[in-house]
mmCIF file of C-alpha atoms in Angstrom:
data_model
loop_
_atom_site.group_PDB
_atom_site.id
_atom_site.type_symbol
_atom_site.label_atom_id
_atom_site.label_comp_id
_atom_site.label_asym_id
_atom_site.label_seq_id
_atom_site.Cartn_x
_atom_site.Cartn_y
_atom_site.Cartn_z
ATOM 1 C CA MET A 1148 -132.163 -79.727 51.653
ATOM 2 C CA GLU A 1149 -132.099 -82.556 49.132
ATOM 3 C CA GLU A 1150 -134.431 -84.667 51.271
ATOM 4 C CA LEU A 1151 -136.761 -81.692 51.689
ATOM 5 C CA SER A 1152 -136.879 -81.191 47.903
ATOM 6 C CA ILE A 1153 -137.695 -84.874 47.397
ATOM 7 C CA SER A 1154 -140.464 -84.675 50.001
ATOM 8 C CA ILE A 1155 -141.962 -81.557 48.402
ATOM 9 C CA ASN A 1156 -141.858 -83.173 44.962
ATOM 10 C CA ASN A 1157 -143.376 -86.382 46.301
ATOM 11 C CA ILE A 1158 -146.254 -84.605 48.017
ATOM 12 C CA TRP A 1159 -146.961 -82.489 44.925
ATOM 13 C CA VAL A 1160 -147.086 -85.481 42.587
ATOM 14 C CA LEU A 1161 -149.373 -87.342 45.009
ATOM 15 C CA VAL A 1162 -151.721 -84.332 45.295
ATOM 16 C CA ALA A 1163 -151.801 -84.161 41.494
ATOM 17 C CA THR A 1164 -152.524 -87.905 41.434
ATOM 18 C CA PHE A 1165 -155.528 -87.437 43.682
ATOM 19 C CA LEU A 1166 -156.805 -84.582 41.495
ATOM 20 C CA VAL A 1167 -156.544 -86.724 38.375
ATOM 21 C CA MET A 1168 -158.290 -89.597 40.139
ATOM 22 C CA PHE A 1169 -161.119 -87.179 40.924
ATOM 23 C CA MET A 1170 -161.569 -86.792 37.150
ATOM 24 C CA GLN A 1171 -163.110 -90.289 37.145
ATOM 25 C CA PRO A 1172 -166.407 -89.120 38.680
ATOM 26 C CA GLY A 1173 -166.200 -86.196 36.262
ATOM 27 C CA PHE A 1174 -166.129 -88.559 33.297
ATOM 28 C CA ALA A 1175 -168.907 -90.617 34.883
ATOM 29 C CA MET A 1176 -171.165 -87.565 35.330
ATOM 30 C CA VAL A 1177 -170.539 -86.297 31.789
ATOM 31 C CA GLU A 1178 -171.275 -89.653 30.222
ATOM 32 C CA ALA A 1179 -174.319 -90.314 32.405
ATOM 33 C CA GLY A 1180 -175.734 -86.849 31.837
ATOM 34 C CA PHE A 1181 -175.272 -86.936 28.064
ATOM 35 C CA THR A 1182 -176.993 -90.321 27.707
ATOM 36 C CA ARG A 1183 -180.399 -91.740 28.639
ATOM 37 C CA ALA A 1184 -181.599 -92.508 32.152
ATOM 38 C CA LYS A 1185 -182.196 -96.200 31.391
ATOM 39 C CA ASN A 1186 -178.439 -96.765 30.978
ATOM 40 C CA THR A 1187 -177.108 -94.745 33.919
ATOM 41 C CA ALA A 1188 -176.221 -97.660 36.212
ATOM 42 C CA ASN A 1189 -174.397 -99.333 33.328
ATOM 43 C CA ILE A 1190 -172.357 -96.204 32.660
ATOM 44 C CA LEU A 1191 -171.451 -95.702 36.320
ATOM 45 C CA THR A 1192 -170.422 -99.352 36.592
ATOM 46 C CA LYS A 1193 -168.204 -99.051 33.514
ATOM 47 C CA ASN A 1194 -166.435 -96.037 34.975
ATOM 48 C CA LEU A 1195 -165.893 -97.847 38.266
ATOM 49 C CA VAL A 1196 -164.499 -100.866 36.412
ATOM 50 C CA ASP A 1197 -162.208 -98.669 34.279
ATOM 51 C CA PHE A 1198 -160.424 -97.331 37.308
ATOM 52 C CA SER A 1199 -160.361 -100.623 39.173
ATOM 53 C CA VAL A 1200 -159.077 -102.683 36.235
ATOM 54 C CA GLY A 1201 -156.629 -99.940 35.286
ATOM 55 C CA SER A 1202 -155.230 -99.739 38.808
ATOM 56 C CA LEU A 1203 -154.603 -103.474 39.006
ATOM 57 C CA LEU A 1204 -153.272 -104.120 35.516
ATOM 58 C CA PHE A 1205 -151.021 -101.091 35.363
ATOM 59 C CA TRP A 1206 -149.414 -102.279 38.607
ATOM 60 C CA VAL A 1207 -149.189 -105.886 37.387
ATOM 61 C CA VAL A 1208 -147.525 -105.174 34.038
ATOM 62 C CA GLY A 1209 -148.644 -101.993 32.236
ATOM 63 C CA TYR A 1210 -146.270 -99.648 34.049
ATOM 64 C CA THR A 1211 -143.141 -101.592 33.107
ATOM 65 C CA ILE A 1212 -144.302 -102.005 29.489
ATOM 66 C CA MET A 1213 -144.536 -98.223 29.363
ATOM 67 C CA TYR A 1214 -141.485 -97.269 31.438
ATOM 68 C CA GLY A 1215 -139.253 -100.338 31.491
ATOM 69 C CA ASP A 1216 -135.919 -100.580 29.690
ATOM 70 C CA SER A 1217 -136.643 -99.847 26.044
ATOM 71 C CA ILE A 1218 -136.628 -102.670 23.510
ATOM 72 C CA GLY A 1219 -135.792 -100.996 20.206
ATOM 73 C CA GLY A 1220 -137.674 -97.836 21.198
ATOM 74 C CA LEU A 1221 -140.962 -99.703 20.746
ATOM 75 C CA ILE A 1222 -141.850 -101.254 24.109
ATOM 76 C CA GLY A 1223 -140.543 -101.381 27.643
ATOM 77 C CA MET A 1224 -139.204 -104.603 29.146
ATOM 78 C CA PRO A 1225 -142.202 -106.156 30.953
ATOM 79 C CA LYS A 1226 -141.813 -107.035 34.612
ATOM 80 C CA LEU A 1227 -144.603 -108.264 36.848
ATOM 81 C CA PHE A 1228 -145.930 -106.804 40.102
ATOM 82 C CA PHE A 1229 -144.051 -103.512 40.418
ATOM 83 C CA ASN A 1230 -142.529 -103.153 43.891
ATOM 84 C CA ASP A 1231 -139.620 -100.738 43.502
ATOM 85 C CA ASN A 1232 -138.795 -98.785 46.661
ATOM 86 C CA GLY A 1233 -136.322 -96.548 44.873
ATOM 87 C CA ILE A 1234 -136.310 -92.761 45.036
ATOM 88 C CA GLY A 1235 -135.301 -90.279 42.347
ATOM 89 C CA ASP A 1236 -136.779 -86.794 42.423
ATOM 90 C CA TYR A 1237 -139.671 -88.536 44.253
ATOM 91 C CA ALA A 1238 -140.613 -92.110 45.167
ATOM 92 C CA ASN A 1239 -140.907 -94.608 42.320
ATOM 93 C CA LYS A 1240 -144.173 -95.933 43.750
ATOM 94 C CA THR A 1241 -145.530 -92.390 43.631
ATOM 95 C CA ASP A 1242 -144.717 -92.343 39.918
ATOM 96 C CA LEU A 1243 -146.597 -95.629 39.511
ATOM 97 C CA MET A 1244 -149.678 -94.097 41.108
ATOM 98 C CA PHE A 1245 -149.487 -90.915 39.017
ATOM 99 C CA GLN A 1246 -149.132 -92.867 35.785
ATOM 100 C CA THR A 1247 -151.907 -95.270 36.831
ATOM 101 C CA VAL A 1248 -154.539 -92.537 36.967
ATOM 102 C CA PHE A 1249 -153.472 -91.429 33.476
ATOM 103 C CA ALA A 1250 -153.910 -94.974 32.164
ATOM 104 C CA ALA A 1251 -157.390 -95.126 33.695
ATOM 105 C CA THR A 1252 -158.260 -91.857 31.938
ATOM 106 C CA ALA A 1253 -157.393 -93.297 28.521
ATOM 107 C CA ALA A 1254 -159.635 -96.314 29.168
ATOM 108 C CA THR A 1255 -162.518 -94.174 30.418
ATOM 109 C CA ILE A 1256 -162.610 -92.087 27.233
ATOM 110 C CA VAL A 1257 -163.564 -95.188 25.238
ATOM 111 C CA SER A 1258 -166.644 -95.689 27.396
ATOM 112 C CA GLY A 1259 -168.406 -92.586 26.116
ATOM 113 C CA ALA A 1260 -167.923 -93.393 22.443
ATOM 114 C CA VAL A 1261 -169.485 -96.856 22.761
ATOM 115 C CA ALA A 1262 -172.166 -95.992 25.310
ATOM 116 C CA GLU A 1263 -175.722 -97.387 25.409
ATOM 117 C CA ARG A 1264 -175.258 -100.501 23.277
ATOM 118 C CA THR A 1265 -172.172 -102.429 24.448
ATOM 119 C CA LYS A 1266 -172.179 -105.699 26.368
ATOM 120 C CA PHE A 1267 -170.686 -105.212 29.819
ATOM 121 C CA SER A 1268 -168.617 -108.416 29.518
ATOM 122 C CA ALA A 1269 -167.147 -107.174 26.235
ATOM 123 C CA TYR A 1270 -166.394 -103.821 27.813
ATOM 124 C CA ILE A 1271 -164.333 -105.442 30.547
ATOM 125 C CA ILE A 1272 -162.262 -107.343 27.985
ATOM 126 C CA PHE A 1273 -161.287 -104.329 25.919
ATOM 127 C CA THR A 1274 -160.607 -102.284 29.060
ATOM 128 C CA VAL A 1275 -158.083 -104.959 30.060
ATOM 129 C CA VAL A 1276 -156.353 -104.856 26.679
ATOM 130 C CA ILE A 1277 -156.262 -101.059 26.483
ATOM 131 C CA THR A 1278 -154.801 -100.684 29.968
ATOM 132 C CA ALA A 1279 -152.293 -103.530 29.745
ATOM 133 C CA LEU A 1280 -151.131 -103.197 26.138
ATOM 134 C CA ILE A 1281 -152.490 -100.537 23.786
ATOM 135 C CA TYR A 1282 -151.960 -97.483 26.007
ATOM 136 C CA PRO A 1283 -148.618 -98.526 27.573
ATOM 137 C CA ILE A 1284 -146.973 -99.422 24.254
ATOM 138 C CA SER A 1285 -147.714 -96.125 22.487
ATOM 139 C CA GLY A 1286 -147.036 -94.331 25.769
ATOM 140 C CA HIS A 1287 -143.557 -95.850 25.801
ATOM 141 C CA TRP A 1288 -142.838 -94.300 22.423
ATOM 142 C CA LYS A 1289 -142.792 -90.873 24.045
ATOM 143 C CA TRP A 1290 -142.789 -90.971 27.839
ATOM 144 C CA GLY A 1291 -140.759 -94.172 28.125
ATOM 145 C CA GLY A 1292 -137.955 -92.742 25.988
ATOM 146 C CA GLY A 1293 -138.993 -94.606 22.836
ATOM 147 C CA TRP A 1294 -138.688 -93.685 19.189
ATOM 148 C CA LEU A 1295 -141.031 -90.694 19.223
ATOM 149 C CA ASP A 1296 -139.159 -89.170 22.147
ATOM 150 C CA GLN A 1297 -135.877 -89.666 20.309
ATOM 151 C CA LEU A 1298 -137.407 -87.984 17.264
ATOM 152 C CA GLY A 1299 -138.152 -84.854 19.332
ATOM 153 C CA PHE A 1300 -141.919 -85.291 19.567
ATOM 154 C CA LEU A 1301 -143.495 -83.127 22.294
ATOM 155 C CA ASP A 1302 -146.572 -84.048 24.307
ATOM 156 C CA PHE A 1303 -146.178 -82.710 27.826
ATOM 157 C CA ALA A 1304 -149.236 -84.175 29.552
ATOM 158 C CA GLY A 1305 -150.902 -86.321 26.904
ATOM 159 C CA SER A 1306 -153.089 -84.660 24.263
ATOM 160 C CA THR A 1307 -152.090 -87.545 22.002
ATOM 161 C CA ILE A 1308 -150.511 -90.075 24.361
ATOM 162 C CA VAL A 1309 -153.564 -90.203 26.657
ATOM 163 C CA HIS A 1310 -156.576 -88.485 25.111
ATOM 164 C CA SER A 1311 -156.220 -89.360 21.450
ATOM 165 C CA VAL A 1312 -155.338 -92.971 22.245
ATOM 166 C CA GLY A 1313 -158.610 -93.375 24.130
ATOM 167 C CA ALA A 1314 -160.568 -91.554 21.434
ATOM 168 C CA TRP A 1315 -159.115 -93.492 18.485
ATOM 169 C CA VAL A 1316 -159.852 -96.798 20.207
ATOM 170 C CA GLY A 1317 -163.343 -95.428 20.870
ATOM 171 C CA LEU A 1318 -163.685 -94.497 17.199
ATOM 172 C CA ALA A 1319 -162.867 -98.069 16.211
ATOM 173 C CA GLY A 1320 -165.416 -99.349 18.709
ATOM 174 C CA ALA A 1321 -168.155 -97.006 17.497
ATOM 175 C CA ILE A 1322 -167.567 -98.103 13.893
ATOM 176 C CA VAL A 1323 -167.601 -101.823 14.669
ATOM 177 C CA LEU A 1324 -170.612 -101.519 16.991
ATOM 178 C CA GLY A 1325 -172.675 -99.375 14.678
ATOM 179 C CA PRO A 1326 -175.102 -96.645 15.771
ATOM 180 C CA ARG A 1327 -177.737 -96.888 18.469
ATOM 181 C CA ILE A 1328 -181.201 -97.973 17.389
ATOM 182 C CA GLY A 1329 -183.119 -94.966 16.083
ATOM 183 C CA LYS A 1330 -180.055 -92.767 15.661
ATOM 184 C CA TYR A 1331 -180.254 -92.676 11.862
ATOM 185 C CA VAL A 1332 -183.634 -92.657 10.165
ATOM 186 C CA LYS A 1333 -183.615 -92.888 6.363
ATOM 187 C CA GLY A 1334 -179.985 -91.797 6.354
ATOM 188 C CA LYS A 1335 -180.543 -88.698 8.489
ATOM 189 C CA ALA A 1336 -179.094 -88.240 11.969
ATOM 190 C CA LYS A 1337 -181.632 -87.946 14.749
ATOM 191 C CA ALA A 1338 -180.710 -86.320 18.042
ATOM 192 C CA ILE A 1339 -180.946 -88.579 21.097
ATOM 193 C CA PRO A 1340 -180.815 -86.097 23.997
ATOM 194 C CA GLY A 1341 -179.117 -86.923 27.250
ATOM 195 C CA HIS A 1342 -181.315 -87.148 30.334
ATOM 196 C CA ASN A 1343 -179.519 -84.751 32.682
ATOM 197 C CA LEU A 1344 -177.502 -81.732 31.565
ATOM 198 C CA ALA A 1345 -176.977 -80.827 35.224
ATOM 199 C CA PHE A 1346 -174.927 -84.030 35.583
ATOM 200 C CA GLY A 1347 -173.059 -83.116 32.408
ATOM 201 C CA ALA A 1348 -172.239 -79.630 33.665
ATOM 202 C CA LEU A 1349 -171.135 -80.936 37.064
ATOM 203 C CA GLY A 1350 -168.927 -83.473 35.334
ATOM 204 C CA VAL A 1351 -167.246 -80.839 33.191
ATOM 205 C CA PHE A 1352 -166.506 -78.636 36.215
ATOM 206 C CA ILE A 1353 -165.032 -81.657 38.019
ATOM 207 C CA LEU A 1354 -162.878 -82.461 34.990
ATOM 208 C CA TRP A 1355 -161.761 -78.827 34.686
ATOM 209 C CA PHE A 1356 -160.752 -78.918 38.357
ATOM 210 C CA GLY A 1357 -158.994 -82.261 37.963
ATOM 211 C CA TRP A 1358 -157.039 -80.958 34.992
ATOM 212 C CA PHE A 1359 -155.089 -78.784 37.445
ATOM 213 C CA GLY A 1360 -153.562 -82.062 38.563
ATOM 214 C CA PHE A 1361 -153.314 -83.516 35.074
ATOM 215 C CA ASN A 1362 -151.249 -80.739 33.490
ATOM 216 C CA PRO A 1363 -149.359 -79.022 36.348
ATOM 217 C CA GLY A 1364 -148.765 -82.415 37.961
ATOM 218 C CA SER A 1365 -146.902 -83.516 34.851
ATOM 219 C CA GLN A 1366 -144.137 -81.134 35.845
ATOM 220 C CA LEU A 1367 -143.317 -84.014 38.254
ATOM 221 C CA GLY A 1368 -141.810 -81.703 40.837
ATOM 222 C CA ALA A 1369 -142.566 -78.584 42.871
ATOM 223 C CA ALA A 1370 -139.335 -77.800 44.704
ATOM 224 C CA GLY A 1371 -137.275 -74.825 43.564
ATOM 225 C CA ASN A 1372 -137.916 -71.675 41.563
ATOM 226 C CA ASP A 1373 -137.848 -73.403 38.161
ATOM 227 C CA ASN A 1374 -140.660 -75.781 39.116
ATOM 228 C CA THR A 1375 -142.594 -72.991 40.817
ATOM 229 C CA LEU A 1376 -142.554 -70.815 37.694
ATOM 230 C CA ALA A 1377 -143.307 -73.756 35.403
ATOM 231 C CA ILE A 1378 -146.338 -74.851 37.429
ATOM 232 C CA ALA A 1379 -147.682 -71.297 37.567
ATOM 233 C CA ASN A 1380 -147.449 -70.975 33.778
ATOM 234 C CA ILE A 1381 -149.052 -74.388 33.200
ATOM 235 C CA VAL A 1382 -151.976 -73.578 35.493
ATOM 236 C CA LEU A 1383 -152.537 -70.309 33.643
ATOM 237 C CA THR A 1384 -152.332 -71.745 30.123
ATOM 238 C CA THR A 1385 -154.595 -74.649 31.106
ATOM 239 C CA ASN A 1386 -157.300 -72.390 32.513
ATOM 240 C CA LEU A 1387 -157.157 -69.898 29.647
ATOM 241 C CA ALA A 1388 -157.564 -72.612 27.015
ATOM 242 C CA ALA A 1389 -160.524 -74.159 28.849
ATOM 243 C CA ALA A 1390 -162.335 -70.842 29.249
ATOM 244 C CA ALA A 1391 -161.650 -69.862 25.646
ATOM 245 C CA GLY A 1392 -162.832 -73.246 24.386
ATOM 246 C CA ALA A 1393 -166.102 -72.997 26.292
ATOM 247 C CA LEU A 1394 -166.899 -69.517 24.985
ATOM 248 C CA ALA A 1395 -165.770 -70.276 21.435
ATOM 249 C CA ALA A 1396 -168.032 -73.329 21.247
ATOM 250 C CA LEU A 1397 -170.905 -71.410 22.844
ATOM 251 C CA PHE A 1398 -170.757 -68.536 20.359
ATOM 252 C CA THR A 1399 -170.048 -70.814 17.392
ATOM 253 C CA SER A 1400 -173.191 -72.822 18.195
ATOM 254 C CA TRP A 1401 -175.117 -69.583 18.679
ATOM 255 C CA ILE A 1402 -174.105 -68.343 15.242
ATOM 256 C CA LYS A 1403 -174.475 -71.710 13.496
ATOM 257 C CA TYR A 1404 -177.668 -73.013 15.124
ATOM 258 C CA LYS A 1405 -179.203 -69.726 16.376
ATOM 259 C CA ARG A 1406 -179.013 -71.013 19.968
ATOM 260 C CA PRO A 1407 -176.200 -70.914 22.558
ATOM 261 C CA ALA A 1408 -176.015 -74.664 23.223
ATOM 262 C CA LEU A 1409 -174.955 -75.682 26.734
ATOM 263 C CA SER A 1410 -173.909 -79.186 25.705
ATOM 264 C CA LEU A 1411 -171.553 -77.843 23.040
ATOM 265 C CA ALA A 1412 -170.175 -75.181 25.387
ATOM 266 C CA LEU A 1413 -169.422 -77.868 27.986
ATOM 267 C CA ASN A 1414 -167.645 -80.012 25.438
ATOM 268 C CA GLY A 1415 -165.908 -76.854 24.195
ATOM 269 C CA ALA A 1416 -164.312 -76.411 27.614
ATOM 270 C CA LEU A 1417 -163.108 -80.008 27.494
ATOM 271 C CA ALA A 1418 -161.843 -79.494 23.940
ATOM 272 C CA GLY A 1419 -159.772 -76.535 25.103
ATOM 273 C CA LEU A 1420 -158.384 -78.575 27.991
ATOM 274 C CA VAL A 1421 -157.480 -81.511 25.762
ATOM 275 C CA ALA A 1422 -155.875 -79.261 23.145
ATOM 276 C CA ILE A 1423 -153.665 -77.359 25.606
ATOM 277 C CA THR A 1424 -152.477 -80.509 27.361
ATOM 278 C CA ALA A 1425 -149.667 -81.207 24.876
ATOM 279 C CA GLY A 1426 -148.099 -77.760 25.001
ATOM 280 C CA CYS A 1427 -149.230 -76.245 28.302
ATOM 281 C CA ASP A 1428 -145.603 -75.990 29.434
ATOM 282 C CA ILE A 1429 -144.187 -74.405 26.299
ATOM 283 C CA VAL A 1430 -146.807 -71.983 24.947
ATOM 284 C CA SER A 1431 -147.463 -68.435 26.080
ATOM 285 C CA PRO A 1432 -150.746 -67.365 27.719
ATOM 286 C CA GLY A 1433 -151.724 -65.702 24.440
ATOM 287 C CA GLY A 1434 -150.941 -68.879 22.534
ATOM 288 C CA ALA A 1435 -153.058 -70.873 24.989
ATOM 289 C CA LEU A 1436 -155.961 -68.499 24.429
ATOM 290 C CA ILE A 1437 -155.772 -68.971 20.661
ATOM 291 C CA ILE A 1438 -155.475 -72.754 20.996
ATOM 292 C CA GLY A 1439 -158.570 -72.787 23.202
ATOM 293 C CA VAL A 1440 -160.593 -70.650 20.789
ATOM 294 C CA VAL A 1441 -159.687 -72.806 17.797
ATOM 295 C CA ALA A 1442 -160.401 -75.987 19.774
ATOM 296 C CA GLY A 1443 -163.877 -74.750 20.709
ATOM 297 C CA ILE A 1444 -164.694 -73.922 17.099
ATOM 298 C CA ILE A 1445 -163.294 -77.236 15.836
ATOM 299 C CA LEU A 1446 -165.406 -79.063 18.410
ATOM 300 C CA VAL A 1447 -168.709 -77.776 17.039
ATOM 301 C CA PHE A 1448 -167.882 -78.658 13.445
ATOM 302 C CA ALA A 1449 -166.277 -82.009 14.336
ATOM 303 C CA VAL A 1450 -169.345 -83.165 16.269
ATOM 304 C CA GLU A 1451 -171.591 -82.367 13.311
ATOM 305 C CA PHE A 1452 -169.223 -83.903 10.744
ATOM 306 C CA ILE A 1453 -168.774 -87.175 12.634
ATOM 307 C CA ASP A 1454 -172.478 -87.431 13.455
ATOM 308 C CA GLN A 1455 -174.064 -86.343 10.182
ATOM 309 C CA LYS A 1456 -171.471 -86.932 7.467
ATOM 310 C CA LEU A 1457 -169.543 -89.956 8.699
ATOM 311 C CA LYS A 1458 -172.640 -91.303 10.480
ATOM 312 C CA ILE A 1459 -170.625 -92.518 13.445
ATOM 313 C CA ASP A 1460 -172.681 -92.520 16.628
ATOM 314 C CA ASP A 1461 -170.658 -91.026 19.484
ATOM 315 C CA PRO A 1462 -173.190 -90.290 22.257
ATOM 316 C CA VAL A 1463 -171.010 -87.902 24.290
ATOM 317 C CA GLY A 1464 -168.750 -86.401 21.611
ATOM 318 C CA ALA A 1465 -165.660 -88.186 22.941
ATOM 319 C CA ILE A 1466 -164.060 -88.574 19.519
ATOM 320 C CA SER A 1467 -164.417 -84.872 18.739
ATOM 321 C CA VAL A 1468 -163.225 -83.745 22.170
ATOM 322 C CA HIS A 1469 -160.368 -86.144 22.811
ATOM 323 C CA GLY A 1470 -159.443 -87.398 19.347
ATOM 324 C CA VAL A 1471 -159.813 -84.470 16.981
ATOM 325 C CA ASN A 1472 -158.760 -81.854 19.516
ATOM 326 C CA GLY A 1473 -156.051 -84.073 20.944
ATOM 327 C CA ALA A 1474 -154.556 -84.186 17.462
ATOM 328 C CA PHE A 1475 -155.064 -80.450 16.944
ATOM 329 C CA GLY A 1476 -153.468 -79.583 20.274
ATOM 330 C CA THR A 1477 -150.459 -81.759 19.534
ATOM 331 C CA LEU A 1478 -149.991 -80.119 16.135
ATOM 332 C CA ALA A 1479 -150.467 -76.691 17.710
ATOM 333 C CA VAL A 1480 -147.267 -77.255 19.687
ATOM 334 C CA GLY A 1481 -145.442 -77.113 16.366
ATOM 335 C CA LEU A 1482 -146.977 -73.695 15.761
ATOM 336 C CA PHE A 1483 -147.138 -72.035 19.182
ATOM 337 C CA ALA A 1484 -144.169 -73.464 21.093
ATOM 338 C CA THR A 1485 -142.115 -70.486 22.213
ATOM 339 C CA ASP A 1486 -139.004 -72.604 21.639
ATOM 340 C CA GLY A 1487 -139.088 -74.153 18.177
ATOM 341 C CA GLY A 1488 -142.626 -73.321 17.064
ATOM 342 C CA LEU A 1489 -143.280 -72.137 13.517
ATOM 343 C CA PHE A 1490 -144.835 -68.859 14.702
ATOM 344 C CA TYR A 1491 -141.755 -68.154 16.818
ATOM 345 C CA GLY A 1492 -139.181 -68.556 14.055
ATOM 346 C CA GLY A 1493 -138.490 -72.226 14.621
ATOM 347 C CA GLY A 1494 -139.389 -73.376 11.138
ATOM 348 C CA ALA A 1495 -141.549 -76.367 10.215
ATOM 349 C CA SER A 1496 -139.326 -79.080 11.693
ATOM 350 C CA LEU A 1497 -141.178 -79.404 15.007
ATOM 351 C CA LEU A 1498 -144.565 -79.264 13.267
ATOM 352 C CA LEU A 1499 -143.530 -82.157 11.006
ATOM 353 C CA THR A 1500 -142.349 -84.169 14.001
ATOM 354 C CA GLN A 1501 -145.665 -83.529 15.745
ATOM 355 C CA LEU A 1502 -147.542 -84.681 12.641
ATOM 356 C CA ILE A 1503 -145.543 -87.913 12.550
ATOM 357 C CA GLY A 1504 -146.436 -88.568 16.178
ATOM 358 C CA VAL A 1505 -150.136 -87.840 15.683
ATOM 359 C CA VAL A 1506 -150.365 -90.141 12.650
ATOM 360 C CA ALA A 1507 -148.337 -92.945 14.254
ATOM 361 C CA VAL A 1508 -150.457 -92.993 17.392
ATOM 362 C CA PHE A 1509 -153.666 -92.869 15.341
ATOM 363 C CA VAL A 1510 -152.590 -95.855 13.250
ATOM 364 C CA TRP A 1511 -151.597 -97.797 16.368
ATOM 365 C CA ALA A 1512 -154.610 -97.010 18.563
ATOM 366 C CA PHE A 1513 -157.269 -97.174 15.854
ATOM 367 C CA GLY A 1514 -155.720 -100.233 14.198
ATOM 368 C CA THR A 1515 -155.319 -102.294 17.355
ATOM 369 C CA GLY A 1516 -158.693 -101.108 18.634
ATOM 370 C CA PHE A 1517 -160.419 -102.117 15.406
ATOM 371 C CA ILE A 1518 -158.844 -105.591 15.476
ATOM 372 C CA LEU A 1519 -159.724 -106.000 19.148
ATOM 373 C CA PHE A 1520 -163.374 -105.040 18.656
ATOM 374 C CA LYS A 1521 -163.674 -107.315 15.621
ATOM 375 C CA ILE A 1522 -162.297 -110.264 17.606
ATOM 376 C CA ILE A 1523 -164.687 -109.609 20.490
ATOM 377 C CA LYS A 1524 -167.611 -109.271 18.079
ATOM 378 C CA ALA A 1525 -166.739 -112.592 16.425
ATOM 379 C CA THR A 1526 -166.358 -114.468 19.718
ATOM 380 C CA ILE A 1527 -168.442 -113.452 22.739
ATOM 381 C CA GLY A 1528 -170.310 -110.691 20.930
ATOM 382 C CA LEU A 1529 -169.960 -106.953 21.321
ATOM 383 C CA ARG A 1530 -173.465 -105.560 21.273
ATOM 384 C CA VAL A 1531 -176.523 -106.186 23.419
ATOM 385 C CA SER A 1532 -179.737 -107.451 21.852
ATOM 386 C CA LYS A 1533 -182.335 -105.131 20.354
ATOM 387 C CA ARG A 1534 -184.693 -105.647 23.297
ATOM 388 C CA ILE A 1535 -182.018 -104.831 25.896
ATOM 389 C CA GLU A 1536 -180.927 -101.726 24.024
ATOM 390 C CA GLU A 1537 -184.486 -100.453 23.692
ATOM 391 C CA GLU A 1538 -185.506 -101.136 27.286
ATOM 392 C CA GLY A 1539 -182.199 -100.185 28.879
ATOM 393 C CA LEU A 1540 -178.945 -101.853 29.902
ATOM 394 C CA ASP A 1541 -179.434 -101.160 33.598
ATOM 395 C CA ILE A 1542 -182.034 -103.824 34.351
ATOM 396 C CA TYR A 1543 -180.902 -106.485 31.882
ATOM 397 C CA GLU A 1544 -177.131 -106.156 32.322
ATOM 398 C CA HIS A 1545 -176.974 -105.264 36.034
ATOM 399 C CA GLY A 1546 -180.337 -106.096 37.558
ATOM 400 C CA GLU A 1547 -180.755 -102.629 39.029
ATOM 401 C CA SER A 1548 -181.634 -99.093 38.046
ATOM 402 C CA ALA A 1549 -180.029 -95.781 38.905
ATOM 403 C CA TYR A 1550 -183.479 -94.276 39.552
ATOM 404 C CA ASN A 1551 -186.245 -95.865 41.608
#
């Protein structure tokens, strides 16, 4: 029976791994659809490189930095070329694969925030650093048993550990890069529409589907009644938050702009998914619904604030979706957790712990990202020339076009 349980767990985690890997084309379609046709090949290449670089580097060293023996609760003991044939509740190499697709997700999020003006060579460099160092180190703080885990910080599947890390690095990149040419005219934001909302919608549905591996897969087991009930609850809370986020963003845009905007509704679904990821295992279905609604509303206002007030050019809304709502979802655990949440009589202790985690990860990811982008800018250069940006990265950076 023990071997059967291990086999069931192993198969479940691998299935979840494959679902999360399938989120990569989802990210690619969203980013391609929300940007201009002349940069589509560049965007697809970046997403391919994200996963490829992430797969190699996380195996080489990133996994042990994140999950190796803790050094002062700050970083795991690095070991090269993971090749552990051990078995716990499932195979250790299965865990490597599951965690690898999460690392690739964090790197991919950055791509959207710096789209349409970044040198491809520079992009490869910061993808390497994010996958090998930035993501694994902050990931160790929680999932590797580091100081945030010891503090009692909760982030079940990565609202902060995965999504916010990618978004805060992306925020640093967008600031250092500056806006796309023509984005701000005489201080006013100008919309630069994406070329294919059908791609964007397809991408969101793929991501929504993949999230059923992302969140339920983080249960890391399927054998037994406890796992069965936990997975069922996680699937339900995940879906409710996504649906609520989509509708909340749709109706908020309808009220605010007099039009039900598809692009905002799509990002609203993603906002709900990101927000529920931290607490999908510990909130009730009703709590998930509320989290999704609030996330969808926050999304609409965050996109406008970042674009028009802060004047930070984020072509796909990655910072609003993954950063702002990653932080909100993590804080919401302190409110809606059925065990320890403020709204369930648990006091403010958990909420304060969640706030500490959100701030610490922001400082780490944004700070290291900002330094990294500044170094790249001062050395090989970060941004393409004016001519390349205006005519498109596809031909000049890759020598081919997505459309012929």
